[in-house]
Amino acid sequence: MALTIKEVEHVAQLARLKLTEEEKVKFAQQLSTVLDYADTLNAISTEGVEPLIHILPIRNVFREDQRKPSMEREEILANAPLAEGFQYKVPKIM
Amino acid sequence: MSPDYEIVIGLEVHAELKTQTKIFCSCSTAFGAEPNTQTCPICAGFPGALPVLNRQVVDLAIRAGLALHCEIPAMCKFDRKNYFYPDLPHGYQVSQFDFPVCKQGYLDIDIEGQKKRVGVTRAHMEEDAGKLVHQGDITTTPFSLVDLNRSGVALLEIVSEPDMRSAQEARAYLEKLRSMLLFAGVSDCKMQEGSLRCDANVSVRPFGQQEFGTRCEIKNLNSFRALERAIEYEAKRHMEALEDGTELFQETRTWDEEKQMTRSMRSKEEAHDYRYFPEPDLPPLFISREWVDEVRAALPEMPEQAQQRLMEVYGLPEYDAALLTLTPETLDFFDRCVQEYPDAKTIANWMMGEFSRLLNQTNQEIGDSHLTPDHLVQMLRLVDDGTISGKIAKTVLEDMFNSGQSPQEIIKAKGLVQISDADTLLPLIEDIVGANPKVVEDYKSGKGKAMGFFVGQIMKATKGQANPALVNELLKKVLDSIQ
C-alpha cells in the first residue's frame, strides 16, 4: 500500500513536524512498508470475533471522590521550559 | 428572518460535573484558586502518570442521562482525541468516542404553549482543558500564560439532534437542559463561570429541502442572549450567501460579544482530524443494571414532576408552575412559603413579579439574595391585615431584598404603616378635590380618568401610605356630595 506524498504531508502537519522534500519521499516509503506489514493481519478472518476494547482483562477501576493535596506549584513548574507568575509561558496561538 | 428558508440548529453543551476532585486525579476542582495550585503529574500531563477514574463522575453522568431520558449502555469506554493546543498538556483530550455513557434521550421544550421534543443524541464524559490567559496587549504580546487548575475537571458533553428550527427553540432547549441538570444535582450550570458552555451548529436550507445546508459551529456562547443573537446573526449570514450564490464553508466560528457578530476561527485547511483511538490507560466501564436502578431510585423530583405538582396541589396556572420550577432554589423558595401561607397564587405573583425583577436587575440568583421565604410570608400577612398597602409592600420587599431585614423592622424604621384612618384622610381628600374644580367637572360628565387622577394625587400626598380601598370609598363620597 503506497502512501502518497500528500498523505505524508497531512500526517506531518497533524504531528506538527516540518519535513524536507527528501524526508517526505523517504517517510512515504518507510510508512508504506509499516502499513503493508500491518496489512498481513487482513489475511486472518475475524468473523464473529468481538473487537478488542482493552488489552488487559480488567474493567471498572475507580477511585473515590476524595481530595488529596496537589503538587507544590514551584515544584511542578520547575519542569516548564518557560514560566512567569506561577504560570506556564507559551508562544501566543491566535 | 426570511420565510423561504429554514434554520437547522443542534447544540453541544458542556456541563462541569459537581465533584470534589478531577476526573482522573485527586486534585481539587474548587473554582477561583491561585493559578496552578490544583495540579499534579496526572492533570499536568507528565509522561508516565496514570489516570484513575473518579466513581462519582460516572454516578453523575448516569444521573444526568436518566434525567434526559437516555439509554445507559451496558458498556462504555474512553478514547483519546488528539490535537495540539497549549491548554491541553497531553496533546490529547481523554473523551469518549464510539461508546458514550448515555445515548438516545430527549427533552421536551415549550414553545408558545406548544410542546416540542428535541432529541439528545448522546452524552459522554471527558476531561476539561486548562485556561489560557493572554499576557498584556493581545495584539502585540508574543506570549500566553497557562493555568492548568481546570485541566482534568470532569465534563459531560451533551449533544442534541439537529431538531431546533429557531434561536428561540435553541434557547428554550438550553434553558430546559440547564433546569434538568440543576434539579438532578449534577452541575452548578453557571454560564459566567464556565460550568455550563454551549456550542451551536447552525445551517440553513430552503424550505422543503431534505439535505442539510453547510454547517458552521459557533463557539464562545456564554449566555442565553449570546446563543440567540449568534444564531440569528449566523442564519442571516447563510441566507444572504444563499441569495447571492456565495459559497459557504464548513468551519468553526466564534461569537464576538463586543461586535455582536460571528468570526471565522480556523481556515478549512486546518479542518480537524482527531485520530481518536481507545485510551490504553483506562479499562472499559461496565455499568450493571443494578447500578442504573440505584441511581434512578435516588433521582430527586424533576422539573416536570414539580410543575405537575404545583398545578395539581396548588391550582397554579401552567405558566406560573413552569417559571417556579426553573431552578431547584426557586421551587424550594416557593415550597417554603406555601407551607406558611395558604394563597399560592399570591406567592407566585410576588415571586414572578417584584422579586424576579429585583433579581434580574441585580443579576442575582434566588439563593444570593437576602430575601427569605419567612420574610416574604410575613410581608404578605401585613398586607392582608391592612398594616401596609400593596404598593408599600413593593418598597418593603425591595428593602428586605437589599438588607435582609424583616418587614416589621423596615415598616417601623421608615414609618410605612398604612393610613386607614378616615379622620386623617378625609380633610386631605376634600382639599385635593377643592383645588381641582375642573377635574370634578370631568368626573361629573362621566370621565372615568378623573377618579384615577384624584386617587393618584392622594397617594402622592400620603407617599403611598393611604389605604386604597378607604381612599376610593371616601373619595366617591366627597365627589358625589358636590352638586
XYZ file of C-alpha atoms in Angstrom:
577
model
C 0.000 0.000 0.000
C 1.847 3.090 -1.279
C 1.408 6.221 0.775
C 1.314 9.433 -1.268
C 3.468 12.472 -0.537
C 0.245 14.378 0.163
C -0.719 11.883 2.881
C 2.726 12.179 4.446
C 2.380 15.963 4.442
C -1.018 15.687 6.124
C 0.252 13.366 8.851
C 3.309 15.585 9.372
C 1.083 18.655 9.684
C -1.066 16.875 12.302
C 2.086 15.970 14.259
C 3.498 19.493 13.775
C 6.577 18.108 12.028
C 8.481 20.040 9.386
C 9.855 17.666 6.750
C 12.216 18.323 3.854
C 11.246 17.097 0.366
C 13.767 14.237 0.683
C 12.339 13.243 4.061
C 8.813 13.196 2.644
C 9.883 10.715 -0.038
C 11.804 8.638 2.478
C 8.956 8.540 5.007
C 6.415 7.761 2.308
C 8.374 4.614 1.559
C 9.057 3.665 5.165
C 5.483 4.281 6.322
C 4.178 2.270 3.364
C 6.316 -0.661 4.486
C 4.882 -0.381 8.008
C 1.322 -0.290 6.676
C 1.996 -3.255 4.401
C 3.247 -5.222 7.364
C 0.115 -4.386 9.367
C -1.915 -5.394 6.322
C -0.847 -9.004 6.768
C -3.385 -9.098 9.614
C -6.112 -8.866 6.987
C -5.264 -12.370 5.925
C -6.966 -13.654 9.069
C -10.728 -13.992 9.129
C -12.136 -12.076 12.146
C -15.730 -13.042 11.542
C -17.569 -13.430 14.810
C -14.646 -12.040 16.828
C -15.516 -9.190 19.200
C -13.332 -6.111 18.637
C -10.817 -5.748 21.449
C -11.502 -2.732 23.647
C -8.662 -3.104 26.098
C -5.626 -5.308 26.089
C -5.939 -6.425 29.730
C -8.864 -8.399 31.165
C -9.747 -5.676 33.686
C -12.743 -3.368 33.975
C -14.279 -0.769 36.313
C -11.231 0.585 38.091
C -12.260 3.533 40.250
C -11.112 5.911 42.946
C -13.399 7.684 45.407
C -14.082 11.401 45.030
C -11.744 12.480 47.826
C -9.300 15.334 47.624
C -5.614 14.837 48.126
C -3.004 17.596 48.234
C -1.878 18.756 44.806
C 1.766 19.158 43.958
C 3.556 22.327 45.085
C 3.361 24.656 42.142
C 7.019 25.702 42.402
C 7.905 22.066 42.110
C 5.636 21.261 39.188
C 6.500 24.471 37.336
C 10.188 23.689 37.693
C 9.664 21.361 34.721
C 8.360 24.108 32.455
C 10.819 25.474 29.889
C 9.307 28.909 30.482
C 7.168 30.166 33.359
C 6.042 33.506 34.677
C 3.880 34.472 37.658
C 3.341 30.787 38.544
C 2.011 30.095 35.064
C 3.383 28.255 32.063
C 4.545 30.686 29.434
C 3.862 29.645 25.834
C 4.009 31.255 22.418
C 0.748 33.015 21.556
C -1.507 30.890 19.376
C -4.135 33.225 17.990
C -35.895 36.020 9.022
C -36.842 35.083 5.511
C -39.877 32.817 5.189
C -38.249 30.922 2.298
C -35.564 29.350 4.455
C -35.441 27.009 7.378
C -32.780 27.243 10.105
C -31.458 23.952 11.459
C -29.765 24.007 14.857
C -28.084 21.414 17.019
C -26.382 22.203 20.325
C -23.340 20.754 22.037
C -23.398 21.577 25.713
C -20.544 21.036 28.153
C -21.589 20.800 31.789
C -18.987 20.694 34.514
C -19.888 17.826 36.824
C -20.227 18.615 40.519
C -17.328 16.689 42.024
C -14.792 17.425 44.726
C -11.915 16.152 42.603
C -10.944 15.938 38.958
C -11.995 13.106 36.674
C -8.677 11.185 36.705
C -6.785 12.511 39.745
C -7.424 13.706 43.312
C -6.735 17.410 42.712
C -9.404 19.841 43.912
C -11.914 21.316 41.440
C -12.639 24.455 43.530
C -13.220 27.487 41.316
C -11.075 30.601 41.552
C -7.924 29.188 43.178
C -4.482 30.721 42.561
C -3.062 29.607 39.176
C -1.558 26.114 39.080
C -2.181 25.354 42.752
C -4.520 22.467 41.880
C -2.423 20.302 39.593
C -0.384 17.133 39.746
C 1.583 14.995 37.288
C -1.668 13.403 36.023
C -3.632 16.557 35.145
C -0.490 18.448 34.082
C 0.230 15.703 31.557
C 3.544 14.387 32.788
C 4.875 11.336 30.957
C 4.089 8.073 32.686
C 1.441 9.422 35.049
C -1.585 7.127 35.086
C -5.224 8.257 35.311
C -7.752 6.573 37.617
C -11.441 7.248 37.069
C -13.459 9.094 39.722
C -16.522 6.950 40.520
C -18.640 10.000 41.316
C -18.208 11.220 37.725
C -19.845 8.044 36.441
C -22.654 8.331 39.001
C -23.392 11.902 37.929
C -23.185 11.035 34.230
C -25.735 8.232 34.708
C -27.938 10.548 36.746
C -27.829 13.212 34.007
C -28.532 10.571 31.399
C -31.614 9.318 33.233
C -32.855 12.899 33.678
C -32.558 13.319 29.899
C -34.414 10.024 29.268
C -31.275 8.418 27.830
C -30.354 4.814 27.435
C -27.343 3.834 29.585
C -25.487 1.153 27.595
C -24.011 -1.770 29.499
C -20.503 -0.892 28.311
C -18.692 2.360 27.616
C -15.044 3.301 27.201
C -12.633 6.222 26.956
C -10.733 7.374 23.898
C -8.013 9.862 23.114
C -8.914 12.838 20.967
C -5.639 14.083 19.528
C -4.900 17.753 18.848
C -2.307 20.311 19.861
C -3.160 23.361 21.871
C -1.219 24.966 24.734
C -4.067 24.483 27.213
C -4.024 20.724 26.558
C -0.947 19.357 28.315
C -1.092 15.768 26.967
C -1.557 16.700 23.351
C -4.839 14.771 23.546
C -8.079 15.025 25.453
C -9.449 11.932 27.158
C -13.047 11.701 25.951
C -15.499 9.049 24.763
C -15.888 8.413 21.063
C -17.849 5.418 19.816
C -19.175 4.086 23.130
C -20.531 7.017 25.193
C -22.047 6.607 28.661
C -25.510 7.884 27.556
C -27.317 7.751 24.242
C -30.658 8.407 22.589
C -32.569 10.573 25.024
C -34.785 13.609 24.614
C -36.002 16.817 26.198
C -39.444 18.364 25.856
C -39.461 22.100 25.410
C -42.329 24.544 25.418
C -42.634 26.986 22.522
C -45.538 29.409 22.900
C -47.673 26.794 24.567
C -46.712 24.046 22.097
C -44.741 21.061 23.270
C -41.754 20.111 21.148
C -39.467 17.135 21.635
C -35.747 17.638 20.967
C -33.603 14.531 20.638
C -30.454 14.053 22.705
C -28.078 12.071 20.526
C -25.571 11.238 23.239
C -23.792 12.400 26.360
C -20.213 11.497 27.146
C -17.657 12.022 29.895
C -14.437 13.886 29.208
C -11.738 15.989 30.820
C -11.611 19.772 30.603
C -8.582 21.651 29.273
C -6.604 24.328 31.119
C -7.090 28.065 30.810
C -5.102 30.339 28.529
C -4.543 33.858 29.756
C -3.218 36.370 27.293
C -0.466 38.451 28.626
C -0.578 42.214 28.247
C -1.982 43.567 24.993
C -3.318 40.659 22.982
C -2.342 42.215 19.644
C 1.313 42.788 20.499
C 2.357 40.208 23.112
C 4.110 37.141 21.745
C 3.144 35.039 24.808
C 0.218 33.459 26.576
C 0.140 32.126 30.123
C -1.377 28.753 31.014
C -3.194 27.862 34.234
C -3.841 24.123 34.494
C -6.195 24.211 37.520
C -9.117 23.439 35.219
C -7.244 20.751 33.316
C -8.815 17.397 34.146
C -12.053 18.739 35.629
C -14.890 16.356 34.718
C -17.248 17.413 31.958
C -20.340 15.868 30.467
C -20.790 16.816 26.823
C -24.435 16.605 25.802
C -25.092 16.553 22.068
C -28.551 17.271 20.706
C -30.082 16.168 17.429
C -30.374 18.932 14.798
C -34.014 19.302 15.835
C -34.264 23.002 16.582
C -35.573 25.429 13.995
C -35.149 28.868 15.572
C -32.967 30.790 18.004
C -35.935 30.797 20.364
C -36.135 26.987 20.312
C -32.401 26.704 20.919
C -32.705 28.987 23.917
C -35.670 27.035 25.265
C -33.693 23.797 24.899
C -30.674 25.208 26.724
C -32.875 26.609 29.497
C -34.661 23.303 29.893
C -31.412 21.355 29.838
C -29.952 23.660 32.484
C -33.006 23.222 34.646
C -32.850 19.407 34.328
C -29.151 19.333 35.227
C -29.718 21.639 38.191
C -32.605 19.551 39.526
C -30.660 16.343 39.017
C -27.857 17.967 41.035
C -25.171 17.072 38.508
C -23.814 20.553 37.742
C -23.885 24.138 39.033
C -24.544 25.292 35.475
C -23.075 28.762 35.942
C -22.596 30.147 32.477
C -20.435 33.085 33.626
C -18.044 30.793 35.481
C -17.994 28.415 32.550
C -19.532 25.439 34.327
C -22.108 25.369 31.514
C -20.824 26.052 27.988
C -22.627 25.865 24.702
C -21.590 25.491 21.061
C -24.194 25.784 18.318
C -24.211 24.033 14.948
C -26.189 26.170 12.540
C -27.167 25.617 8.929
C -29.830 26.996 6.630
C -31.758 25.316 3.801
C -34.626 26.267 1.531
C -37.943 25.086 2.957
C -38.828 21.593 1.865
C -35.247 20.595 1.043
C -34.254 17.285 2.598
C -30.474 17.702 2.771
C -28.930 19.987 5.329
C -27.145 23.142 4.246
C -23.476 23.900 5.008
C -22.979 23.776 8.746
C -20.993 26.189 10.893
C -20.109 25.596 14.511
C -20.261 28.673 16.740
C -18.228 28.755 19.925
C -17.921 31.137 22.854
C -21.629 31.420 23.648
C -21.527 32.454 27.288
C -25.126 33.459 27.866
C -28.630 32.651 26.668
C -28.661 36.003 24.926
C -25.377 35.338 23.146
C -26.795 31.996 21.954
C -29.904 33.640 20.467
C -28.047 36.553 18.910
C -25.309 34.377 17.431
C -27.824 32.008 15.812
C -29.793 34.894 14.363
C -26.642 36.525 13.035
C -25.326 33.292 11.573
C -28.629 32.306 9.967
C -28.869 35.707 8.315
C -25.326 35.366 7.023
C -26.182 31.980 5.497
C -29.408 33.224 3.935
C -27.615 36.155 2.350
C -24.947 33.819 0.974
C -27.646 31.529 -0.465
C -29.370 34.521 -2.051
C -26.130 35.878 -3.546
C -24.832 32.485 -4.560
C -21.714 32.957 -2.387
C -20.079 29.743 -1.258
C -20.307 28.819 2.432
C -17.594 26.767 4.113
C -17.991 24.293 6.903
C -15.975 25.974 9.637
C -15.684 26.874 13.285
C -16.645 30.430 14.177
C -16.560 32.404 17.362
C -19.154 34.812 18.725
C -17.733 38.301 19.189
C -19.817 39.753 22.003
C -18.472 43.263 21.514
C -19.149 43.457 17.785
C -22.273 41.225 18.014
C -21.130 39.075 15.115
C -19.565 35.677 14.390
C -15.995 35.441 13.114
C -14.116 32.596 11.447
C -11.676 30.857 13.811
C -9.857 28.382 11.609
C -9.419 28.035 7.921
C -10.733 24.865 6.341
C -7.235 23.559 5.535
C -6.838 23.052 9.260
C -10.032 21.029 9.427
C -9.874 18.753 12.430
C -8.632 15.230 12.200
C -8.664 13.976 15.761
C -7.427 10.423 15.125
C -9.428 9.002 18.029
C -8.170 5.744 19.453
C -9.002 3.791 22.631
C -7.320 5.172 25.787
C -4.967 2.348 26.795
C -4.524 3.695 30.349
C -8.200 3.297 31.260
C -10.014 -0.029 31.242
C -13.555 -0.207 29.876
C -16.507 0.556 32.074
C -19.327 -1.942 32.549
C -22.409 -0.429 34.110
C -24.707 -3.004 35.666
C -28.493 -2.624 35.604
C -28.407 -2.615 39.427
C -26.160 0.424 39.347
C -28.509 2.241 36.960
C -31.525 1.320 39.112
C -29.767 2.602 42.218
C -29.086 5.949 40.568
C -32.657 6.095 39.253
C -34.097 5.452 42.708
C -32.037 8.314 44.145
C -33.134 10.838 41.483
C -34.811 13.844 43.119
C -38.088 15.398 41.907
C -37.508 16.691 38.371
C -38.931 19.976 36.987
C -41.750 18.337 35.040
C -42.994 16.428 38.088
C -42.695 19.542 40.230
C -44.631 21.565 37.663
C -47.392 18.974 37.705
C -47.479 19.060 41.493
C -47.745 22.861 41.587
C -50.665 22.752 39.176
C -52.494 19.909 40.905
C -51.872 20.679 44.568
C -51.991 24.474 44.465
C -54.051 25.077 41.315
C -51.392 27.283 39.740
C -51.581 28.051 36.013
C -49.124 26.148 33.795
C -47.197 29.344 33.079
C -46.612 30.060 36.765
C -45.724 26.458 37.501
C -43.173 26.459 34.683
C -41.483 29.624 35.941
C -41.394 28.443 39.543
C -39.671 25.212 38.528
C -36.836 26.739 36.510
C -34.302 26.137 39.269
C -34.388 23.983 42.423
C -33.811 27.131 44.520
C -36.871 28.849 43.068
C -39.025 25.806 43.730
C -37.658 25.465 47.246
C -38.402 29.131 47.986
C -41.979 28.670 46.811
C -42.423 25.411 48.723
C -41.236 27.001 51.927
C -43.563 29.996 51.504
C -46.606 27.915 50.678
C -46.204 25.858 53.844
C -46.760 29.002 55.903
C -49.119 30.980 53.710
C -52.169 29.486 52.062
C -52.544 31.666 48.962
C -50.201 30.028 46.435
C -51.152 32.355 43.599
C -50.252 35.454 45.611
C -46.858 33.952 46.469
C -46.346 33.096 42.803
C -47.263 36.637 41.727
C -44.767 38.213 44.082
C -42.034 35.761 43.142
C -42.547 36.162 39.392
C -43.141 39.908 39.668
C -41.207 42.131 42.036
C -38.815 39.502 43.343
C -37.850 38.311 39.884
C -37.486 41.925 38.681
C -35.059 42.676 41.509
C -33.072 39.522 40.796
C -32.746 40.414 37.127
C -31.851 43.980 37.914
C -29.031 42.959 40.236
C -28.030 39.925 38.192
C -28.507 37.565 41.146
C -29.792 34.062 41.592
C -32.511 33.430 44.134
C -30.022 31.926 46.597
C -27.813 35.041 46.507
C -30.480 37.495 47.676
C -31.225 38.471 51.280
C -34.944 37.848 50.916
C -36.078 34.767 52.841
C -39.334 32.847 52.407
C -40.159 33.686 56.008
C -39.894 37.436 55.440
C -41.970 37.273 52.268
C -44.725 35.429 54.151
C -44.649 37.964 56.996
C -44.959 40.761 54.481
C -47.964 39.121 52.790
C -49.674 38.843 56.173
C -49.071 42.539 56.825
C -50.751 43.340 53.517
C -53.676 41.074 54.421
C -54.285 42.672 57.794
C -54.133 46.173 56.306
C -50.938 47.269 58.052
C -49.388 48.131 54.699
C -50.817 48.612 51.217
C -49.811 46.504 48.250
C -47.922 49.479 46.881
C -45.948 49.997 50.083
C -45.291 46.270 50.110
C -43.191 46.702 46.963
C -40.951 49.169 48.800
C -40.746 46.820 51.774
C -39.850 43.913 49.505
C -37.049 45.866 47.875
C -35.678 46.775 51.293
C -35.876 43.170 52.500
C -34.146 42.120 49.273
C -31.292 44.562 49.808
C -30.842 44.486 53.569
C -32.234 41.189 54.805
C -34.267 42.994 57.489
C -37.703 41.729 58.481
C -40.734 43.596 57.126
C -41.684 44.764 60.627
C -38.272 46.314 61.134
C -38.461 48.126 57.803
C -42.001 49.401 58.360
C -41.095 50.668 61.792
C -37.848 52.286 60.745
C -39.384 54.023 57.735
C -42.816 54.784 59.188
C -44.578 52.979 56.358
C -47.705 51.911 58.209
C -50.823 52.299 56.092
C -53.177 55.194 56.861
C -56.554 53.549 57.434
C -57.992 56.356 59.461
C -60.891 58.264 57.838
C -60.388 61.298 60.069
C -56.863 61.748 58.720
C -57.719 61.058 55.087
C -60.982 62.974 54.718
C -59.621 66.567 55.137
C -56.827 65.718 52.719
C -59.249 64.392 50.125
C -61.500 67.432 50.496
C -58.527 69.743 49.960
C -57.411 67.995 46.797
C -60.928 67.838 45.371
C -61.474 71.511 46.230
C -58.275 72.529 44.479
C -59.289 70.864 41.180
C -62.756 72.036 40.173
C -62.130 71.245 36.517
C -61.427 67.611 37.244
C -64.556 67.481 39.368
C -66.485 68.654 36.298
C -64.871 65.879 34.259
C -65.957 63.394 36.872
C -69.500 64.694 36.785
C -69.584 64.382 32.997
C -68.680 60.722 33.402
C -64.967 60.690 32.601
C -63.505 57.686 34.359
C -59.981 59.106 34.318
C -60.954 61.820 36.798
C -61.266 59.325 39.614
C -57.814 57.920 38.875
C -56.339 61.414 38.903
C -57.654 62.061 42.411
C -56.501 58.680 43.734
C -53.056 59.375 42.315
C -52.918 62.810 43.976
C -53.992 61.414 47.335
C -51.435 58.611 47.150
C -48.758 61.127 46.267
C -49.719 63.329 49.211
C -49.545 60.343 51.599
C -46.419 58.858 49.998
C -48.447 55.839 49.002
C -49.439 55.050 52.534
C -53.170 55.667 52.267
C -55.368 52.571 52.393
C -56.511 52.350 48.741
C -59.939 50.850 49.490
C -60.691 53.528 52.051
C -59.463 56.274 49.701
C -61.804 55.061 46.995
C -64.727 54.931 49.343
C -64.131 58.377 50.864
C -63.326 59.975 47.510
C -66.574 58.744 45.981
C -68.480 60.099 48.922
C -66.823 63.513 48.674
C -67.294 63.769 44.909
C -70.893 62.627 44.951
C -71.714 65.143 47.686
C -70.746 68.000 45.358
C -73.761 69.322 43.437
